[in-house]
Short mmCIF file of C-alpha atoms in Angstrom, two decimals:
data_model
loop_
_atom_site.label_atom_id
_atom_site.label_comp_id
_atom_site.label_asym_id
_atom_site.label_seq_id
_atom_site.Cartn_x
_atom_site.Cartn_y
_atom_site.Cartn_z
CA MET A 1 15.88 -67.01 66.97
CA ILE A 2 12.75 -66.31 64.93
CA SER A 3 11.02 -63.64 67.00
CA PHE A 4 7.30 -63.79 67.59
CA LEU A 5 7.08 -60.08 66.77
CA ASP A 6 10.11 -57.91 65.98
CA LEU A 7 8.85 -54.41 66.84
CA LYS A 8 12.29 -52.89 66.40
CA LYS A 9 12.42 -54.08 62.80
CA ILE A 10 8.81 -53.09 62.10
CA ASN A 11 9.38 -49.54 63.35
CA ALA A 12 12.76 -49.21 61.63
CA ALA A 13 11.06 -48.93 58.24
CA MET A 14 9.23 -45.80 59.46
CA ARG A 15 12.00 -44.49 61.67
CA GLU A 16 12.65 -41.18 59.93
CA GLU A 17 8.96 -40.32 59.71
CA LEU A 18 8.44 -41.23 63.36
CA ILE A 19 11.36 -39.07 64.45
CA GLU A 20 10.14 -36.20 62.28
CA SER A 21 6.65 -36.42 63.80
CA CYS A 22 8.01 -36.60 67.33
CA THR A 23 10.25 -33.62 66.68
CA ARG A 24 7.29 -31.66 65.32
CA VAL A 25 5.39 -32.24 68.55
CA ILE A 26 8.37 -31.33 70.74
CA ASP A 27 8.97 -28.13 68.78
CA SER A 28 5.29 -27.19 68.95
CA GLY A 29 5.32 -27.05 72.74
CA TRP A 30 1.79 -28.54 72.78
CA PHE A 31 1.52 -32.06 74.17
CA ILE A 32 -2.11 -32.74 75.15
CA GLY A 33 -5.28 -32.22 73.11
CA GLY A 34 -3.78 -30.45 70.12
CA ASN A 35 -3.56 -30.69 66.35
CA GLU A 36 -1.94 -34.13 66.27
CA LEU A 37 -4.85 -35.68 68.17
CA THR A 38 -7.41 -33.93 66.01
CA LYS A 39 -5.58 -35.10 62.89
CA PHE A 40 -5.35 -38.74 63.96
CA GLU A 41 -8.95 -38.88 65.16
CA ALA A 42 -10.11 -37.62 61.77
CA GLN A 43 -7.89 -40.09 59.91
CA PHE A 44 -8.96 -43.08 61.99
CA SER A 45 -12.67 -42.24 61.83
CA THR A 46 -12.34 -42.14 58.04
CA TYR A 47 -10.39 -45.40 58.02
CA THR A 48 -13.00 -47.18 60.14
CA GLN A 49 -15.94 -45.64 58.26
CA SER A 50 -17.17 -44.04 61.50
CA ARG A 51 -18.44 -40.54 62.21
CA HIS A 52 -16.39 -40.06 65.37
CA CYS A 53 -13.08 -41.21 66.81
CA ILE A 54 -12.27 -40.34 70.42
CA GLY A 55 -8.67 -40.97 71.42
CA VAL A 56 -8.10 -42.35 74.93
CA ALA A 57 -5.19 -43.65 76.98
CA ASN A 58 -5.52 -47.38 76.20
CA GLY A 59 -7.82 -50.12 74.95
CA LEU A 60 -9.25 -51.01 78.36
CA ASP A 61 -10.28 -47.39 78.89
CA ALA A 62 -11.94 -47.43 75.47
CA LEU A 63 -14.28 -50.22 76.58
CA ASN A 64 -14.62 -48.97 80.15
CA LEU A 65 -15.52 -45.40 79.19
CA THR A 66 -18.02 -46.48 76.54
CA LEU A 67 -19.98 -48.51 79.08
CA ARG A 68 -19.64 -45.65 81.56
CA ALA A 69 -20.95 -43.16 79.00
CA TRP A 70 -24.00 -45.32 78.32
CA LYS A 71 -24.68 -45.29 82.05
CA GLU A 72 -24.40 -41.50 82.16
CA LEU A 73 -26.83 -41.31 79.24
CA GLY A 74 -29.32 -43.54 81.04
CA LYS A 75 -28.97 -46.47 78.64
CA LEU A 76 -27.43 -48.76 81.29
CA LYS A 77 -27.68 -49.11 85.05
CA ASP A 78 -25.96 -51.13 87.76
CA GLY A 79 -26.73 -54.84 87.45
CA ASP A 80 -27.49 -54.86 83.75
CA GLU A 81 -26.08 -57.85 81.86
CA VAL A 82 -23.42 -57.74 79.16
CA ILE A 83 -22.90 -60.82 76.98
CA VAL A 84 -19.20 -61.46 76.36
CA PRO A 85 -17.22 -64.45 75.01
CA ALA A 86 -15.83 -66.68 77.75
CA ASN A 87 -12.50 -67.05 75.92
CA THR A 88 -11.71 -63.35 75.60
CA TYR A 89 -8.77 -61.59 77.22
CA ILE A 90 -9.65 -60.48 80.73
CA ALA A 91 -9.66 -56.76 79.77
CA SER A 92 -13.04 -57.18 78.06
CA ILE A 93 -14.52 -58.46 81.31
CA LEU A 94 -12.73 -55.95 83.54
CA ALA A 95 -14.49 -53.12 81.69
CA ILE A 96 -17.85 -54.70 82.48
CA THR A 97 -17.30 -55.31 86.17
CA GLU A 98 -15.61 -51.92 86.65
CA ASN A 99 -18.95 -50.39 85.66
CA ARG A 100 -20.89 -52.58 88.12
CA LEU A 101 -22.46 -54.47 85.24
CA VAL A 102 -22.82 -58.25 85.09
CA PRO A 103 -20.74 -60.25 82.57
CA VAL A 104 -22.60 -63.18 81.03
CA LEU A 105 -19.96 -65.52 79.65
CA VAL A 106 -20.91 -67.30 76.43
CA GLU A 107 -18.97 -70.08 74.74
CA PRO A 108 -17.37 -69.20 71.38
CA ASP A 109 -17.62 -70.88 68.03
CA ALA A 110 -14.87 -73.52 68.21
CA ALA A 111 -13.73 -72.86 64.62
CA THR A 112 -13.53 -69.05 64.63
CA TYR A 113 -13.00 -68.46 68.38
CA ASN A 114 -15.56 -65.65 68.13
CA LEU A 115 -19.08 -65.37 69.55
CA ASP A 116 -21.56 -67.95 68.32
CA PRO A 117 -24.77 -66.01 67.52
CA LEU A 118 -26.94 -69.03 68.34
CA LEU A 119 -25.43 -69.30 71.82
CA VAL A 120 -25.70 -65.54 72.27
CA GLU A 121 -29.42 -65.70 71.62
CA THR A 122 -29.92 -68.41 74.22
CA ALA A 123 -28.08 -66.25 76.80
CA ILE A 124 -30.32 -63.20 76.38
CA THR A 125 -32.51 -62.47 79.41
CA SER A 126 -34.73 -59.63 80.54
CA LYS A 127 -31.64 -58.03 82.09
CA THR A 128 -29.45 -58.17 78.98
CA ARG A 129 -28.55 -54.74 77.63
CA VAL A 130 -25.28 -55.15 75.71
CA ILE A 131 -23.53 -57.64 73.44
CA MET A 132 -19.77 -57.19 73.54
CA ALA A 133 -18.54 -58.55 70.23
CA VAL A 134 -14.84 -59.35 70.69
CA HIS A 135 -13.10 -59.72 67.33
CA LEU A 136 -10.49 -62.18 68.50
CA TYR A 137 -7.16 -62.81 66.75
CA GLY A 138 -7.93 -60.43 63.85
CA GLN A 139 -11.21 -61.80 62.50
CA LEU A 140 -14.59 -60.13 62.89
CA CYS A 141 -17.50 -61.83 64.60
CA ASP A 142 -20.57 -62.60 62.50
CA MET A 143 -21.74 -59.01 62.86
CA THR A 144 -24.63 -59.44 60.44
CA ALA A 145 -26.20 -62.02 62.74
CA LEU A 146 -25.27 -60.19 65.96
CA MET A 147 -26.68 -56.86 64.80
CA THR A 148 -29.88 -58.58 63.73
CA LEU A 149 -30.13 -60.13 67.20
CA ALA A 150 -29.43 -56.79 68.86
CA GLN A 151 -32.09 -55.03 66.84
CA ARG A 152 -34.65 -57.73 67.61
CA HIS A 153 -34.00 -57.50 71.35
CA ASN A 154 -33.24 -53.75 71.51
CA LEU A 155 -29.66 -54.28 72.69
CA LEU A 156 -26.53 -52.15 72.44
CA VAL A 157 -23.51 -53.62 70.65
CA LEU A 158 -19.98 -52.76 71.73
CA GLU A 159 -17.24 -54.06 69.45
CA ASP A 160 -13.96 -54.95 71.12
CA SER A 161 -11.74 -54.29 68.11
CA ALA A 162 -8.42 -54.36 69.95
CA GLN A 163 -7.10 -57.09 67.62
CA ALA A 164 -8.97 -56.23 64.44
CA HIS A 165 -7.68 -52.98 62.96
CA GLY A 166 -8.83 -53.01 59.33
CA ALA A 167 -10.62 -56.36 59.50
CA ARG A 168 -13.88 -56.59 57.57
CA HIS A 169 -17.14 -58.48 57.53
CA ALA A 170 -19.53 -58.19 54.57
CA GLY A 171 -17.43 -55.30 53.28
CA ARG A 172 -17.65 -53.24 56.47
CA CYS A 173 -14.72 -52.41 58.72
CA ALA A 174 -14.23 -53.23 62.38
CA GLY A 175 -15.45 -50.26 64.36
CA SER A 176 -18.32 -49.41 62.03
CA TRP A 177 -20.77 -52.19 62.95
CA GLY A 178 -21.73 -51.68 66.57
CA HIS A 179 -23.13 -48.70 68.41
CA ALA A 180 -19.51 -48.12 69.49
CA SER A 181 -16.15 -49.85 69.26
CA GLY A 182 -13.05 -49.87 71.45
CA PHE A 183 -9.57 -50.07 69.92
CA SER A 184 -6.20 -50.68 71.53
CA PHE A 185 -2.99 -49.30 70.03
CA TYR A 186 -0.71 -51.23 72.38
CA PRO A 187 2.70 -51.50 70.65
CA GLY A 188 2.17 -55.14 69.64
CA LYS A 189 -1.14 -54.49 67.85
CA ASN A 190 -1.36 -54.35 64.06
CA LEU A 191 -1.65 -50.58 64.46
CA GLY A 192 0.59 -50.03 67.46
CA ALA A 193 1.73 -46.85 69.16
CA LEU A 194 5.11 -46.45 70.85
CA GLY A 195 3.42 -46.78 74.22
CA ASP A 196 -0.11 -47.21 75.51
CA ALA A 197 -2.92 -45.68 73.46
CA GLY A 198 -6.53 -46.41 72.49
CA ALA A 199 -9.61 -45.01 70.80
CA ILE A 200 -13.38 -45.33 70.54
CA THR A 201 -15.31 -45.08 67.29
CA THR A 202 -19.03 -44.39 67.01
CA ASP A 203 -21.67 -42.77 64.82
CA ASP A 204 -23.58 -41.54 67.88
CA ASP A 205 -23.05 -37.77 68.31
CA GLN A 206 -24.33 -37.70 71.89
CA LEU A 207 -22.17 -40.64 72.92
CA ALA A 208 -19.10 -39.03 71.34
CA ASP A 209 -19.67 -35.75 73.21
CA THR A 210 -20.10 -37.64 76.49
CA LEU A 211 -16.91 -39.64 75.90
CA ARG A 212 -14.88 -36.52 75.12
CA ALA A 213 -15.91 -35.09 78.47
CA LEU A 214 -15.41 -38.32 80.43
CA ARG A 215 -11.85 -38.82 79.16
CA ASN A 216 -10.96 -35.31 80.37
CA TYR A 217 -12.03 -35.28 84.03
CA GLY A 218 -15.69 -35.11 82.98
CA SER A 219 -15.09 -31.64 81.57
CA HIS A 220 -16.86 -30.39 78.45
CA GLU A 221 -15.43 -26.90 78.98
CA LYS A 222 -12.29 -25.91 80.90
CA TYR A 223 -12.96 -25.89 84.65
CA LYS A 224 -16.58 -26.94 84.14
CA ASN A 225 -17.40 -30.59 84.84
CA LEU A 226 -20.52 -32.40 83.72
CA TYR A 227 -19.42 -35.79 85.06
CA GLN A 228 -17.10 -37.36 87.60
CA GLY A 229 -14.72 -38.25 84.82
CA VAL A 230 -11.19 -39.61 84.53
CA ASN A 231 -7.90 -38.67 82.93
CA SER A 232 -7.66 -40.90 79.86
CA ARG A 233 -6.26 -38.88 77.01
CA LEU A 234 -4.37 -39.90 73.87
CA ASP A 235 -1.35 -37.57 73.96
CA GLU A 236 0.06 -35.62 71.04
CA ILE A 237 3.22 -37.68 70.55
CA GLN A 238 1.35 -41.01 70.42
CA ALA A 239 -1.27 -39.49 68.09
CA ALA A 240 1.51 -38.29 65.80
CA MET A 241 3.15 -41.75 65.83
CA LEU A 242 -0.17 -43.37 64.98
CA SER A 243 -0.80 -41.01 62.07
CA VAL A 244 2.48 -42.16 60.55
CA LYS A 245 1.80 -45.84 61.15
CA LEU A 246 -1.79 -45.71 59.89
CA LYS A 247 -0.47 -44.89 56.41
CA TYR A 248 1.24 -48.29 56.28
CA LEU A 249 -1.42 -50.41 57.99
CA ASP A 250 -3.05 -51.85 54.86
CA GLU A 251 0.32 -52.63 53.29
CA GLN A 252 1.46 -54.39 56.47
CA THR A 253 -1.83 -56.28 56.67
CA GLN A 254 -1.22 -57.67 53.18
CA LEU A 255 2.20 -58.88 54.32
CA ARG A 256 0.61 -60.57 57.34
CA ARG A 257 -1.89 -62.24 55.02
CA ALA A 258 0.95 -63.55 52.88
CA VAL A 259 2.53 -65.14 55.96
CA ALA A 260 -0.82 -66.62 56.98
CA GLN A 261 -1.38 -68.01 53.49
CA GLN A 262 2.06 -69.65 53.53
CA TYR A 263 1.26 -71.24 56.89
CA MET A 264 -2.16 -72.42 55.71
CA GLU A 265 -0.71 -74.05 52.62
CA GLY A 266 2.41 -75.48 54.28
CA ILE A 267 1.41 -76.85 57.68
CA ARG A 268 0.26 -80.43 57.22
CA HIS A 269 0.78 -81.97 60.64
CA PRO A 270 -2.17 -84.28 61.47
CA GLY A 271 -2.15 -83.17 65.12
CA ILE A 272 -2.40 -79.46 64.30
CA THR A 273 -5.69 -77.61 63.79
CA LEU A 274 -5.29 -74.53 61.61
CA PRO A 275 -7.42 -71.41 61.97
CA LEU A 276 -10.59 -71.47 59.85
CA ALA A 277 -9.80 -75.14 59.17
CA GLU A 278 -13.33 -76.00 58.08
CA GLY A 279 -14.09 -72.89 56.08
CA THR A 280 -10.94 -71.40 54.65
CA SER A 281 -11.58 -69.37 51.54
CA ALA A 282 -9.94 -66.52 49.68
CA GLN A 283 -12.65 -64.21 51.00
CA ALA A 284 -12.02 -65.29 54.59
CA LEU A 285 -8.30 -64.78 54.23
CA GLU A 286 -8.84 -61.32 52.78
CA SER A 287 -11.13 -60.21 55.63
CA HIS A 288 -8.87 -61.50 58.41
CA VAL A 289 -6.01 -59.19 59.47
CA TRP A 290 -4.08 -61.92 61.32
CA HIS A 291 -3.16 -60.09 64.50
CA VAL A 292 -2.02 -63.53 65.59
CA PHE A 293 -1.88 -66.89 63.80
CA VAL A 294 -3.36 -69.37 66.25
CA ILE A 295 -3.07 -73.13 65.85
CA ARG A 296 -4.39 -75.80 68.20
CA CYS A 297 -2.60 -78.91 69.40
CA GLU A 298 -3.48 -81.33 72.20
CA GLN A 299 0.23 -81.47 73.05
CA ARG A 300 0.49 -77.66 73.01
CA ASP A 301 3.02 -77.25 75.83
CA GLU A 302 5.25 -79.95 74.39
CA LEU A 303 5.01 -78.36 70.95
CA GLN A 304 5.93 -74.97 72.37
CA ARG A 305 9.02 -76.40 74.07
CA TYR A 306 9.95 -78.21 70.86
CA LEU A 307 9.73 -75.01 68.79
CA HIS A 308 11.63 -72.98 71.37
CA ALA A 309 14.46 -75.49 71.30
CA ARG A 310 14.66 -74.86 67.56
CA GLY A 311 14.83 -71.09 67.91
CA ILE A 312 11.16 -70.31 67.27
CA GLN A 313 9.40 -67.99 69.69
CA THR A 314 5.67 -68.60 70.28
CA ILE A 315 3.06 -67.15 72.66
CA ILE A 316 -0.11 -68.57 74.20
CA HIS A 317 -3.19 -66.38 73.75
CA TYR A 318 -4.29 -67.09 76.51
CA PRO A 319 -3.14 -69.74 79.00
CA VAL A 320 -5.83 -69.16 81.68
CA PRO A 321 -9.46 -68.20 80.90
CA ALA A 322 -11.11 -65.42 82.89
CA HIS A 323 -13.43 -67.75 84.80
CA GLN A 324 -10.42 -69.59 86.23
CA GLN A 325 -8.58 -66.46 87.36
CA GLN A 326 -8.25 -65.54 91.03
CA ALA A 327 -9.62 -62.09 90.14
CA TYR A 328 -12.97 -63.76 89.42
CA LYS A 329 -12.81 -66.54 92.00
CA GLN A 330 -16.61 -66.58 92.19
CA TRP A 331 -16.54 -68.26 88.76
CA ASN A 332 -13.78 -70.78 89.49
CA ASN A 333 -16.22 -73.68 89.73
CA CYS A 334 -18.02 -72.78 86.51
CA SER A 335 -17.55 -74.98 83.46
CA TYR A 336 -17.04 -73.72 79.89
CA PRO A 337 -15.73 -76.81 78.05
CA ILE A 338 -15.11 -75.18 74.66
CA THR A 339 -13.31 -72.24 76.22
CA GLU A 340 -11.23 -74.49 78.47
CA ALA A 341 -10.20 -76.70 75.56
CA ILE A 342 -9.19 -73.63 73.54
CA HIS A 343 -7.07 -72.23 76.36
CA GLN A 344 -5.37 -75.61 76.85
CA GLU A 345 -4.56 -76.12 73.17
CA VAL A 346 -3.95 -72.79 71.41
CA LEU A 347 -0.51 -71.64 70.37
CA SER A 348 0.32 -68.49 68.40
CA LEU A 349 3.05 -68.86 65.78
CA PRO A 350 5.27 -65.94 64.76
CA ILE A 351 3.56 -63.58 62.32
CA SER A 352 4.45 -60.04 61.35
CA PRO A 353 4.93 -57.84 58.29
CA VAL A 354 8.70 -58.25 58.54
CA MET A 355 8.88 -62.05 58.53
CA THR A 356 10.66 -63.43 55.50
CA PRO A 357 9.34 -66.39 53.48
CA SER A 358 12.38 -68.41 54.57
CA GLU A 359 11.60 -67.73 58.23
CA VAL A 360 8.00 -68.81 57.67
CA GLU A 361 9.21 -71.95 55.93
CA SER A 362 11.47 -72.72 58.88
CA VAL A 363 8.49 -72.53 61.21
CA ILE A 364 6.42 -74.73 58.89
CA THR A 365 9.17 -77.34 58.71
CA ALA A 366 9.58 -77.42 62.47
CA VAL A 367 5.82 -77.74 63.08
CA ASN A 368 5.48 -80.50 60.50
CA ASN A 369 8.40 -82.40 62.02
CA PHE A 370 7.03 -82.27 65.55
CA VAL A 371 6.72 -85.71 67.14
CA SER A 372 5.06 -85.97 70.53
CA GLU A 373 6.91 -87.93 73.20
CA ALA A 374 3.63 -88.80 74.92
#
């Protein structure tokens, strides 16, 4: 079986360093809010070219708390609108509704799967306050255009960078474009912890101070509470693990890019649409971090069964769009044709820094040999 993502093998290369870091934390006797967190926050803020990094419990909390902090600072209020791509993972939307804000779903660009700035502009109303730029699959949105739009309309921009660690647009890193950015370090991410973890990056000093309090019961000083906060802290062991893994992120990204390049050059099936099919360039490939390698096929389910029968594990990101979920049943009758087509056709092929060229070639051969029975 060619695994979609072999985390055991990925972590094995760093095993001794991970054990050493974990041991250091255990021996220190300090497990929350200590030196390991401070160290990782400094490292990741430098990596993302941001002034602040605030570690939190997971990626959803990163988005949720940022919107909450803007409400505490008077920049948002109940009922304000947040523009978000209709094809994003539901977590992006959960953060909006949790804060009693109104998601405005916008169709993506069909080629990049990211927000289409032209469609974003048409969705802006007098109630719009935020653009949530979700960098889906490892490729940044057109942040130059989105930031220009935001400046023109006096809007906040929140990057959802959960799948884009190290991705770049116009030379700038994910997490350094918007007014804030939420990151997930879920184990399967390009920079993955050994459990749940997340972070927020920002250049806004006031926002950073507010977030540090909100993540810790609303407390800016022990036993003194400015806000009705939550417990959403990045613990010392996960921070230590992430410090180790951050050292290897760029190297692993290059290995992912090599897999993606092999796929791009080798897959020639007429019924398969490759990512960036109409605009692939060396520059595009070097800015994309390939969290997942997503193809499209009208016979997606049949193709997935075909590949599984040949020992190739694939995943669908994502089978059901948010507007068709029971959780948002008020949207079930809405129509987003581009989003619906994407969700019906996308299939993620195996990609990781530990895939061998022969494994990639096996996937390519199987995809190219696929014959629909329809």
